[in-house]
């Protein structure tokens, strides 16, 4: 069964990656609501001209209004100069009350929705925003004249009911509002997805997890989108992974799609034969976004990372060199292709000279701001090599997990464990062991 | 702030030490997204030195990546004694260890480094380029 491969739109500089390595790699693109509000014409042009008419979903990011107000403000050092980000302000204007009056002043709270008519109008505005914001721009885009009308659906693939973040301490306050928003939205739409945004703690609290499953399973929606806050599958504990599996399996119903908004290879295993194909799709960004915090955090200093296919993980370039060189897999290009990776990007970069592997880690020193400190950044070329290699391997992973037998999937995890444990030890491969265990019980 | 000042003073003493040892010195040389505190070149051999006021475990972790590019790898610690654990670890890895005589204010070899044979030549060449760039941009102390 084909696992749907979704990619998260980050910036316009990344447009070309949505047809890489091939035009048909992705089944859809997820666009953040603030980005849609900020640049609808650009996104319309992107969808019509730069992709193979990819289906899209707009994440209405309604949870953004629920956090510390600084998360929706500009990052001026002087707090008095901080303003609401223009894209957030735009989206707040679309959503109307209670968001419009509260944004930037205080976080939205459950009592703000105690009047059902306010919640109803908020839900309707939120859905209207998703339906109209990009489709209207697409209708007005010049290039639409050259596309057969039957070949394109201007509307989003699905609409998402407004949703709020639920933690162990806030679930009781928010879950009924989230469910009521789904019910209101469902009354006027037949392609509705419910969005479940939870804290990791809920995964290991069986009462709460069952509550989420039971309540959401009763909603009459076409699909679910799951986002577990800052849930790095390569660092998760076995009980968290099992909780995630239980959530997916608990929500599974016939003809219902379940998409993980930020997932890595473990999510693909949940979408594979190993888990009766319970998860239907997984989304990630171009080389990032396999996990993400609900409250955005700074990205830190960029560093070249090479995705080691058998570890299903991005590793710092310098550590990759330590590992591969210890294994003697950097001795020549043939060994490398045989033991590490033979994707098109690696072959085109390395050719017949293994010293070209350094092209994945070339750096340049740049002065940091006005200070005298120089920081070593990956060059654009190195970043592109790492990214394109990552996209090749992701495509292969989706294809493999879609068709592989249970035995093949387990063998693949075993290869990673057996081939790397002697160099990186138990810590380096523990995620593969934990992933395997989830499907053994 | 005090630690930074101490580290700067320590680096200065280390420069004198490695210059006396016959090295040309380069400070803060970038390598694979890290910055090597001190690089010494002597007879075409590259010495890399990770300098720490405390936290020798972190120094050793940082040194691991240098095995790809350097002939001799050293840890310099602002202390005159060392724990058994550190000594065992340093021995096992073949790294050099430089300590400071706090009373006299000079450095000494506690353990000489063993020649590293894990170099991957293509990356070594990249590192040599970075050292050369450093030479062109200053940050270079001749012996």
PDB file of N, CA, C and O in Angstrom, chain A residues 204-270:
ATOM      1  N   UNK A 204       2.377   8.403  27.170  1.00  0.00           N
ATOM      2  CA  UNK A 204       2.685   7.404  28.198  1.00  0.00           C
ATOM      3  C   UNK A 204       1.684   7.434  29.355  1.00  0.00           C
ATOM      4  O   UNK A 204       1.884   6.771  30.368  1.00  0.00           O
ATOM      5  N   UNK A 205       0.632   8.195  29.186  1.00  0.00           N
ATOM      6  CA  UNK A 205      -0.428   8.231  30.194  1.00  0.00           C
ATOM      7  C   UNK A 205      -1.639   7.528  29.579  1.00  0.00           C
ATOM      8  O   UNK A 205      -2.374   8.116  28.777  1.00  0.00           O
ATOM      9  N   UNK A 206      -1.831   6.263  29.936  1.00  0.00           N
ATOM     10  CA  UNK A 206      -2.825   5.464  29.204  1.00  0.00           C
ATOM     11  C   UNK A 206      -4.240   6.022  29.331  1.00  0.00           C
ATOM     12  O   UNK A 206      -5.009   5.979  28.368  1.00  0.00           O
ATOM     13  N   UNK A 207      -4.590   6.562  30.498  1.00  0.00           N
ATOM     14  CA  UNK A 207      -5.938   7.123  30.645  1.00  0.00           C
ATOM     15  C   UNK A 207      -6.162   8.266  29.654  1.00  0.00           C
ATOM     16  O   UNK A 207      -7.192   8.342  28.985  1.00  0.00           O
ATOM     17  N   UNK A 208      -5.176   9.147  29.603  1.00  0.00           N
ATOM     18  CA  UNK A 208      -5.318  10.309  28.710  1.00  0.00           C
ATOM     19  C   UNK A 208      -5.272   9.892  27.242  1.00  0.00           C
ATOM     20  O   UNK A 208      -6.026  10.416  26.415  1.00  0.00           O
ATOM     21  N   UNK A 209      -4.364   8.966  26.954  1.00  0.00           N
ATOM     22  CA  UNK A 209      -4.249   8.522  25.562  1.00  0.00           C
ATOM     23  C   UNK A 209      -5.560   7.873  25.107  1.00  0.00           C
ATOM     24  O   UNK A 209      -6.062   8.158  24.010  1.00  0.00           O
ATOM     25  N   UNK A 210      -6.121   7.044  25.966  1.00  0.00           N
ATOM     26  CA  UNK A 210      -7.389   6.395  25.612  1.00  0.00           C
ATOM     27  C   UNK A 210      -8.512   7.408  25.446  1.00  0.00           C
ATOM     28  O   UNK A 210      -9.386   7.260  24.600  1.00  0.00           O
ATOM     29  N   UNK A 211      -8.451   8.438  26.264  1.00  0.00           N
ATOM     30  CA  UNK A 211      -9.467   9.491  26.159  1.00  0.00           C
ATOM     31  C   UNK A 211      -9.381  10.154  24.775  1.00  0.00           C
ATOM     32  O   UNK A 211     -10.400  10.366  24.111  1.00  0.00           O
ATOM     33  N   UNK A 212      -8.143  10.478  24.381  1.00  0.00           N
ATOM     34  CA  UNK A 212      -7.949  11.111  23.061  1.00  0.00           C
ATOM     35  C   UNK A 212      -8.472  10.176  21.972  1.00  0.00           C
ATOM     36  O   UNK A 212      -9.239  10.590  21.085  1.00  0.00           O
ATOM     37  N   UNK A 213      -8.065   8.908  22.044  1.00  0.00           N
ATOM     38  CA  UNK A 213      -8.468   7.953  21.003  1.00  0.00           C
ATOM     39  C   UNK A 213      -9.993   7.813  20.966  1.00  0.00           C
ATOM     40  O   UNK A 213     -10.619   7.950  19.916  1.00  0.00           O
ATOM     41  N   UNK A 214     -10.582   7.550  22.133  1.00  0.00           N
ATOM     42  CA  UNK A 214     -12.029   7.314  22.178  1.00  0.00           C
ATOM     43  C   UNK A 214     -12.818   8.507  21.652  1.00  0.00           C
ATOM     44  O   UNK A 214     -13.746   8.364  20.862  1.00  0.00           O
ATOM     45  N   UNK A 215     -12.436   9.675  22.109  1.00  0.00           N
ATOM     46  CA  UNK A 215     -13.218  10.868  21.741  1.00  0.00           C
ATOM     47  C   UNK A 215     -13.037  11.213  20.261  1.00  0.00           C
ATOM     48  O   UNK A 215     -14.003  11.548  19.583  1.00  0.00           O
ATOM     49  N   UNK A 216     -11.792  11.164  19.787  1.00  0.00           N
ATOM     50  CA  UNK A 216     -11.563  11.548  18.388  1.00  0.00           C
ATOM     51  C   UNK A 216     -12.085  10.483  17.427  1.00  0.00           C
ATOM     52  O   UNK A 216     -12.513  10.796  16.320  1.00  0.00           O
ATOM     53  N   UNK A 217     -12.050   9.237  17.876  1.00  0.00           N
ATOM     54  CA  UNK A 217     -12.511   8.168  16.990  1.00  0.00           C
ATOM     55  C   UNK A 217     -14.008   8.309  16.695  1.00  0.00           C
ATOM     56  O   UNK A 217     -14.489   7.895  15.638  1.00  0.00           O
ATOM     57  N   UNK A 218     -14.709   8.933  17.621  1.00  0.00           N
ATOM     58  CA  UNK A 218     -16.153   9.091  17.433  1.00  0.00           C
ATOM     59  C   UNK A 218     -16.496  10.213  16.449  1.00  0.00           C
ATOM     60  O   UNK A 218     -17.644  10.343  16.040  1.00  0.00           O
ATOM     61  N   UNK A 219     -15.522  11.044  16.123  1.00  0.00           N
ATOM     62  CA  UNK A 219     -15.825  12.140  15.186  1.00  0.00           C
ATOM     63  C   UNK A 219     -15.955  11.558  13.776  1.00  0.00           C
ATOM     64  O   UNK A 219     -15.296  10.568  13.445  1.00  0.00           O
ATOM     65  N   UNK A 220     -16.786  12.207  12.996  1.00  0.00           N
ATOM     66  CA  UNK A 220     -17.041  11.692  11.652  1.00  0.00           C
ATOM     67  C   UNK A 220     -16.197  12.485  10.649  1.00  0.00           C
ATOM     68  O   UNK A 220     -16.696  13.358   9.949  1.00  0.00           O
ATOM     69  N   UNK A 221     -14.913  12.207  10.645  1.00  0.00           N
ATOM     70  CA  UNK A 221     -14.015  12.971   9.772  1.00  0.00           C
ATOM     71  C   UNK A 221     -13.388  12.044   8.732  1.00  0.00           C
ATOM     72  O   UNK A 221     -13.443  10.826   8.851  1.00  0.00           O
ATOM     73  N   UNK A 222     -12.778  12.666   7.725  1.00  0.00           N
ATOM     74  CA  UNK A 222     -12.119  11.889   6.665  1.00  0.00           C
ATOM     75  C   UNK A 222     -10.691  11.527   7.030  1.00  0.00           C
ATOM     76  O   UNK A 222     -10.074  10.674   6.376  1.00  0.00           O
ATOM     77  N   UNK A 223     -10.178  12.225   8.008  1.00  0.00           N
ATOM     78  CA  UNK A 223      -8.796  11.912   8.359  1.00  0.00           C
ATOM     79  C   UNK A 223      -8.339  12.643   9.609  1.00  0.00           C
ATOM     80  O   UNK A 223      -9.046  13.507  10.149  1.00  0.00           O
ATOM     81  N   UNK A 224      -7.153  12.243  10.054  1.00  0.00           N
ATOM     82  CA  UNK A 224      -6.544  12.874  11.224  1.00  0.00           C
ATOM     83  C   UNK A 224      -5.132  13.318  10.858  1.00  0.00           C
ATOM     84  O   UNK A 224      -4.434  12.637  10.110  1.00  0.00           O
ATOM     85  N   UNK A 225      -4.757  14.439  11.429  1.00  0.00           N
ATOM     86  CA  UNK A 225      -3.352  14.843  11.357  1.00  0.00           C
ATOM     87  C   UNK A 225      -2.832  14.809  12.782  1.00  0.00           C
ATOM     88  O   UNK A 225      -3.482  15.321  13.696  1.00  0.00           O
ATOM     89  N   UNK A 226      -1.695  14.169  12.951  1.00  0.00           N
ATOM     90  CA  UNK A 226      -1.108  14.057  14.292  1.00  0.00           C
ATOM     91  C   UNK A 226       0.178  14.884  14.327  1.00  0.00           C
ATOM     92  O   UNK A 226       0.981  14.835  13.391  1.00  0.00           O
ATOM     93  N   UNK A 227       0.335  15.604  15.414  1.00  0.00           N
ATOM     94  CA  UNK A 227       1.617  16.270  15.676  1.00  0.00           C
ATOM     95  C   UNK A 227       1.903  16.101  17.165  1.00  0.00           C
ATOM     96  O   UNK A 227       1.134  16.594  17.996  1.00  0.00           O
ATOM     97  N   UNK A 228       2.986  15.408  17.465  1.00  0.00           N
ATOM     98  CA  UNK A 228       3.395  15.241  18.863  1.00  0.00           C
ATOM     99  C   UNK A 228       4.564  16.202  19.086  1.00  0.00           C
ATOM    100  O   UNK A 228       5.576  16.128  18.374  1.00  0.00           O
ATOM    101  N   UNK A 229       4.377  17.069  20.046  1.00  0.00           N
ATOM    102  CA  UNK A 229       5.349  18.149  20.272  1.00  0.00           C
ATOM    103  C   UNK A 229       6.773  17.615  20.458  1.00  0.00           C
ATOM    104  O   UNK A 229       7.016  16.800  21.347  1.00  0.00           O
ATOM    105  N   UNK A 230       7.680  18.090  19.618  1.00  0.00           N
ATOM    106  CA  UNK A 230       9.112  17.825  19.769  1.00  0.00           C
ATOM    107  C   UNK A 230       9.401  16.318  19.914  1.00  0.00           C
ATOM    108  O   UNK A 230      10.248  15.928  20.698  1.00  0.00           O
ATOM    109  N   UNK A 231       8.712  15.532  19.144  1.00  0.00           N
ATOM    110  CA  UNK A 231       8.810  14.076  19.271  1.00  0.00           C
ATOM    111  C   UNK A 231       9.826  13.533  18.267  1.00  0.00           C
ATOM    112  O   UNK A 231       9.504  13.260  17.106  1.00  0.00           O
ATOM    113  N   UNK A 232      11.046  13.415  18.741  1.00  0.00           N
ATOM    114  CA  UNK A 232      12.118  12.896  17.900  1.00  0.00           C
ATOM    115  C   UNK A 232      12.110  11.368  18.016  1.00  0.00           C
ATOM    116  O   UNK A 232      12.490  10.818  19.048  1.00  0.00           O
ATOM    117  N   UNK A 233      11.681  10.719  16.964  1.00  0.00           N
ATOM    118  CA  UNK A 233      11.520   9.261  17.015  1.00  0.00           C
ATOM    119  C   UNK A 233      12.842   8.537  17.243  1.00  0.00           C
ATOM    120  O   UNK A 233      12.852   7.410  17.735  1.00  0.00           O
ATOM    121  N   UNK A 234      13.954   9.176  16.893  1.00  0.00           N
ATOM    122  CA  UNK A 234      15.252   8.517  17.103  1.00  0.00           C
ATOM    123  C   UNK A 234      15.716   8.645  18.556  1.00  0.00           C
ATOM    124  O   UNK A 234      16.686   8.020  18.951  1.00  0.00           O
ATOM    125  N   UNK A 235      15.050   9.485  19.337  1.00  0.00           N
ATOM    126  CA  UNK A 235      15.444   9.645  20.742  1.00  0.00           C
ATOM    127  C   UNK A 235      14.332   9.233  21.709  1.00  0.00           C
ATOM    128  O   UNK A 235      14.501   9.310  22.921  1.00  0.00           O
ATOM    129  N   UNK A 236      13.199   8.823  21.168  1.00  0.00           N
ATOM    130  CA  UNK A 236      12.040   8.505  22.015  1.00  0.00           C
ATOM    131  C   UNK A 236      12.271   7.218  22.800  1.00  0.00           C
ATOM    132  O   UNK A 236      13.025   6.338  22.376  1.00  0.00           O
ATOM    133  N   UNK A 237      11.599   7.120  23.940  1.00  0.00           N
ATOM    134  CA  UNK A 237      11.677   5.893  24.733  1.00  0.00           C
ATOM    135  C   UNK A 237      10.714   4.858  24.133  1.00  0.00           C
ATOM    136  O   UNK A 237       9.820   5.210  23.361  1.00  0.00           O
ATOM    137  N   UNK A 238      10.903   3.602  24.548  1.00  0.00           N
ATOM    138  CA  UNK A 238      10.038   2.570  23.978  1.00  0.00           C
ATOM    139  C   UNK A 238       8.578   2.799  24.373  1.00  0.00           C
ATOM    140  O   UNK A 238       7.669   2.556  23.588  1.00  0.00           O
ATOM    141  N   UNK A 239       8.332   3.304  25.596  1.00  0.00           N
ATOM    142  CA  UNK A 239       6.932   3.523  25.977  1.00  0.00           C
ATOM    143  C   UNK A 239       6.318   4.684  25.187  1.00  0.00           C
ATOM    144  O   UNK A 239       5.123   4.645  24.873  1.00  0.00           O
ATOM    145  N   UNK A 240       7.110   5.668  24.856  1.00  0.00           N
ATOM    146  CA  UNK A 240       6.573   6.763  24.015  1.00  0.00           C
ATOM    147  C   UNK A 240       6.249   6.238  22.611  1.00  0.00           C
ATOM    148  O   UNK A 240       5.204   6.560  22.034  1.00  0.00           O
ATOM    149  N   UNK A 241       7.176   5.434  22.082  1.00  0.00           N
ATOM    150  CA  UNK A 241       6.949   4.886  20.733  1.00  0.00           C
ATOM    151  C   UNK A 241       5.696   3.996  20.712  1.00  0.00           C
ATOM    152  O   UNK A 241       4.897   4.048  19.779  1.00  0.00           O
ATOM    153  N   UNK A 242       5.545   3.215  21.776  1.00  0.00           N
ATOM    154  CA  UNK A 242       4.365   2.342  21.843  1.00  0.00           C
ATOM    155  C   UNK A 242       3.094   3.184  21.979  1.00  0.00           C
ATOM    156  O   UNK A 242       2.055   2.859  21.404  1.00  0.00           O
ATOM    157  N   UNK A 243       3.178   4.250  22.750  1.00  0.00           N
ATOM    158  CA  UNK A 243       2.028   5.152  22.893  1.00  0.00           C
ATOM    159  C   UNK A 243       1.645   5.749  21.543  1.00  0.00           C
ATOM    160  O   UNK A 243       0.460   5.847  21.194  1.00  0.00           O
ATOM    161  N   UNK A 244       2.645   6.131  20.783  1.00  0.00           N
ATOM    162  CA  UNK A 244       2.407   6.700  19.448  1.00  0.00           C
ATOM    163  C   UNK A 244       1.749   5.643  18.555  1.00  0.00           C
ATOM    164  O   UNK A 244       0.762   5.923  17.858  1.00  0.00           O
ATOM    165  N   UNK A 245       2.286   4.409  18.613  1.00  0.00           N
ATOM    166  CA  UNK A 245       1.691   3.317  17.824  1.00  0.00           C
ATOM    167  C   UNK A 245       0.231   3.097  18.249  1.00  0.00           C
ATOM    168  O   UNK A 245      -0.668   2.957  17.407  1.00  0.00           O
ATOM    169  N   UNK A 246      -0.018   3.086  19.568  1.00  0.00           N
ATOM    170  CA  UNK A 246      -1.387   2.867  20.056  1.00  0.00           C
ATOM    171  C   UNK A 246      -2.336   3.970  19.595  1.00  0.00           C
ATOM    172  O   UNK A 246      -3.496   3.715  19.288  1.00  0.00           O
ATOM    173  N   UNK A 247      -1.816   5.196  19.575  1.00  0.00           N
ATOM    174  CA  UNK A 247      -2.645   6.315  19.115  1.00  0.00           C
ATOM    175  C   UNK A 247      -3.058   6.095  17.655  1.00  0.00           C
ATOM    176  O   UNK A 247      -4.242   6.205  17.304  1.00  0.00           O
ATOM    177  N   UNK A 248      -2.076   5.774  16.824  1.00  0.00           N
ATOM    178  CA  UNK A 248      -2.355   5.568  15.395  1.00  0.00           C
ATOM    179  C   UNK A 248      -3.315   4.392  15.212  1.00  0.00           C
ATOM    180  O   UNK A 248      -4.327   4.500  14.512  1.00  0.00           O
ATOM    181  N   UNK A 249      -3.000   3.289  15.862  1.00  0.00           N
ATOM    182  CA  UNK A 249      -3.836   2.093  15.686  1.00  0.00           C
ATOM    183  C   UNK A 249      -5.237   2.296  16.275  1.00  0.00           C
ATOM    184  O   UNK A 249      -6.212   1.767  15.760  1.00  0.00           O
ATOM    185  N   UNK A 250      -5.295   3.070  17.360  1.00  0.00           N
ATOM    186  CA  UNK A 250      -6.587   3.330  17.982  1.00  0.00           C
ATOM    187  C   UNK A 250      -7.490   4.190  17.103  1.00  0.00           C
ATOM    188  O   UNK A 250      -8.711   4.048  17.105  1.00  0.00           O
ATOM    189  N   UNK A 251      -6.895   5.093  16.345  1.00  0.00           N
ATOM    190  CA  UNK A 251      -7.695   5.992  15.493  1.00  0.00           C
ATOM    191  C   UNK A 251      -8.091   5.338  14.176  1.00  0.00           C
ATOM    192  O   UNK A 251      -9.016   5.790  13.494  1.00  0.00           O
ATOM    193  N   UNK A 252      -7.376   4.260  13.830  1.00  0.00           N
ATOM    194  CA  UNK A 252      -7.549   3.658  12.501  1.00  0.00           C
ATOM    195  C   UNK A 252      -8.972   3.150  12.287  1.00  0.00           C
ATOM    196  O   UNK A 252      -9.524   2.442  13.120  1.00  0.00           O
ATOM    197  N   UNK A 253      -9.544   3.590  11.179  1.00  0.00           N
ATOM    198  CA  UNK A 253     -10.854   3.082  10.742  1.00  0.00           C
ATOM    199  C   UNK A 253     -10.757   2.926   9.227  1.00  0.00           C
ATOM    200  O   UNK A 253      -9.892   3.533   8.589  1.00  0.00           O
ATOM    201  N   UNK A 254     -11.647   2.168   8.649  1.00  0.00           N
ATOM    202  CA  UNK A 254     -11.632   1.998   7.192  1.00  0.00           C
ATOM    203  C   UNK A 254     -11.810   3.347   6.509  1.00  0.00           C
ATOM    204  O   UNK A 254     -12.631   4.163   6.920  1.00  0.00           O
ATOM    205  N   UNK A 255     -11.057   3.533   5.448  1.00  0.00           N
ATOM    206  CA  UNK A 255     -11.156   4.740   4.607  1.00  0.00           C
ATOM    207  C   UNK A 255     -10.870   6.046   5.350  1.00  0.00           C
ATOM    208  O   UNK A 255     -11.339   7.104   4.952  1.00  0.00           O
ATOM    209  N   UNK A 256     -10.155   5.938   6.427  1.00  0.00           N
ATOM    210  CA  UNK A 256      -9.768   7.146   7.160  1.00  0.00           C
ATOM    211  C   UNK A 256      -8.261   7.322   6.987  1.00  0.00           C
ATOM    212  O   UNK A 256      -7.490   6.390   7.176  1.00  0.00           O
ATOM    213  N   UNK A 257      -7.859   8.527   6.641  1.00  0.00           N
ATOM    214  CA  UNK A 257      -6.424   8.791   6.490  1.00  0.00           C
ATOM    215  C   UNK A 257      -5.850   9.278   7.816  1.00  0.00           C
ATOM    216  O   UNK A 257      -6.499  10.052   8.520  1.00  0.00           O
ATOM    217  N   UNK A 258      -4.647   8.847   8.113  1.00  0.00           N
ATOM    218  CA  UNK A 258      -3.939   9.390   9.285  1.00  0.00           C
ATOM    219  C   UNK A 258      -2.563   9.838   8.810  1.00  0.00           C
ATOM    220  O   UNK A 258      -1.795   9.047   8.265  1.00  0.00           O
ATOM    221  N   UNK A 259      -2.302  11.109   9.019  1.00  0.00           N
ATOM    222  CA  UNK A 259      -1.037  11.695   8.558  1.00  0.00           C
ATOM    223  C   UNK A 259      -0.256  12.208   9.764  1.00  0.00           C
ATOM    224  O   UNK A 259      -0.803  12.940  10.592  1.00  0.00           O
ATOM    225  N   UNK A 260       1.018  11.799   9.869  1.00  0.00           N
ATOM    226  CA  UNK A 260       1.865  12.406  10.895  1.00  0.00           C
ATOM    227  C   UNK A 260       2.577  13.606  10.283  1.00  0.00           C
ATOM    228  O   UNK A 260       3.300  13.465   9.290  1.00  0.00           O
ATOM    229  N   UNK A 261       2.367  14.761  10.883  1.00  0.00           N
ATOM    230  CA  UNK A 261       2.899  16.002  10.310  1.00  0.00           C
ATOM    231  C   UNK A 261       4.427  16.084  10.399  1.00  0.00           C
ATOM    232  O   UNK A 261       5.062  16.725   9.565  1.00  0.00           O
ATOM    233  N   UNK A 262       5.002  15.487  11.426  1.00  0.00           N
ATOM    234  CA  UNK A 262       6.465  15.535  11.582  1.00  0.00           C
ATOM    235  C   UNK A 262       6.951  14.145  11.957  1.00  0.00           C
ATOM    236  O   UNK A 262       6.946  13.778  13.133  1.00  0.00           O
ATOM    237  N   UNK A 263       7.359  13.385  10.955  1.00  0.00           N
ATOM    238  CA  UNK A 263       7.742  12.004  11.252  1.00  0.00           C
ATOM    239  C   UNK A 263       8.996  11.579  10.531  1.00  0.00           C
ATOM    240  O   UNK A 263       9.368  12.135   9.491  1.00  0.00           O
ATOM    241  N   UNK A 264       9.646  10.565  11.098  1.00  0.00           N
ATOM    242  CA  UNK A 264      10.842  10.010  10.456  1.00  0.00           C
ATOM    243  C   UNK A 264      10.574   8.552  10.083  1.00  0.00           C
ATOM    244  O   UNK A 264       9.425   8.170   9.847  1.00  0.00           O
ATOM    245  N   UNK A 265      11.617   7.739  10.040  1.00  0.00           N
ATOM    246  CA  UNK A 265      11.446   6.378   9.529  1.00  0.00           C
ATOM    247  C   UNK A 265      10.544   5.534  10.426  1.00  0.00           C
ATOM    248  O   UNK A 265       9.863   4.641   9.934  1.00  0.00           O
ATOM    249  N   UNK A 266      10.515   5.799  11.730  1.00  0.00           N
ATOM    250  CA  UNK A 266       9.623   5.017  12.588  1.00  0.00           C
ATOM    251  C   UNK A 266       8.165   5.212  12.142  1.00  0.00           C
ATOM    252  O   UNK A 266       7.374   4.269  12.158  1.00  0.00           O
ATOM    253  N   UNK A 267       7.836   6.425  11.748  1.00  0.00           N
ATOM    254  CA  UNK A 267       6.473   6.669  11.256  1.00  0.00           C
ATOM    255  C   UNK A 267       6.211   5.849   9.997  1.00  0.00           C
ATOM    256  O   UNK A 267       5.102   5.363   9.791  1.00  0.00           O
ATOM    257  N   UNK A 268       7.242   5.707   9.158  1.00  0.00           N
ATOM    258  CA  UNK A 268       7.064   4.875   7.960  1.00  0.00           C
ATOM    259  C   UNK A 268       6.812   3.420   8.347  1.00  0.00           C
ATOM    260  O   UNK A 268       6.051   2.723   7.688  1.00  0.00           O
ATOM    261  N   UNK A 269       7.444   2.982   9.434  1.00  0.00           N
ATOM    262  CA  UNK A 269       7.188   1.611   9.897  1.00  0.00           C
ATOM    263  C   UNK A 269       5.734   1.469  10.366  1.00  0.00           C
ATOM    264  O   UNK A 269       5.106   0.442  10.150  1.00  0.00           O
ATOM    265  N   UNK A 270       5.213   2.531  10.991  1.00  0.00           N
ATOM    266  CA  UNK A 270       3.799   2.498  11.401  1.00  0.00           C
ATOM    267  C   UNK A 270       2.856   2.485  10.192  1.00  0.00           C
ATOM    268  O   UNK A 270       1.699   2.101  10.299  1.00  0.00           O
TER     269      UNK A 270
END
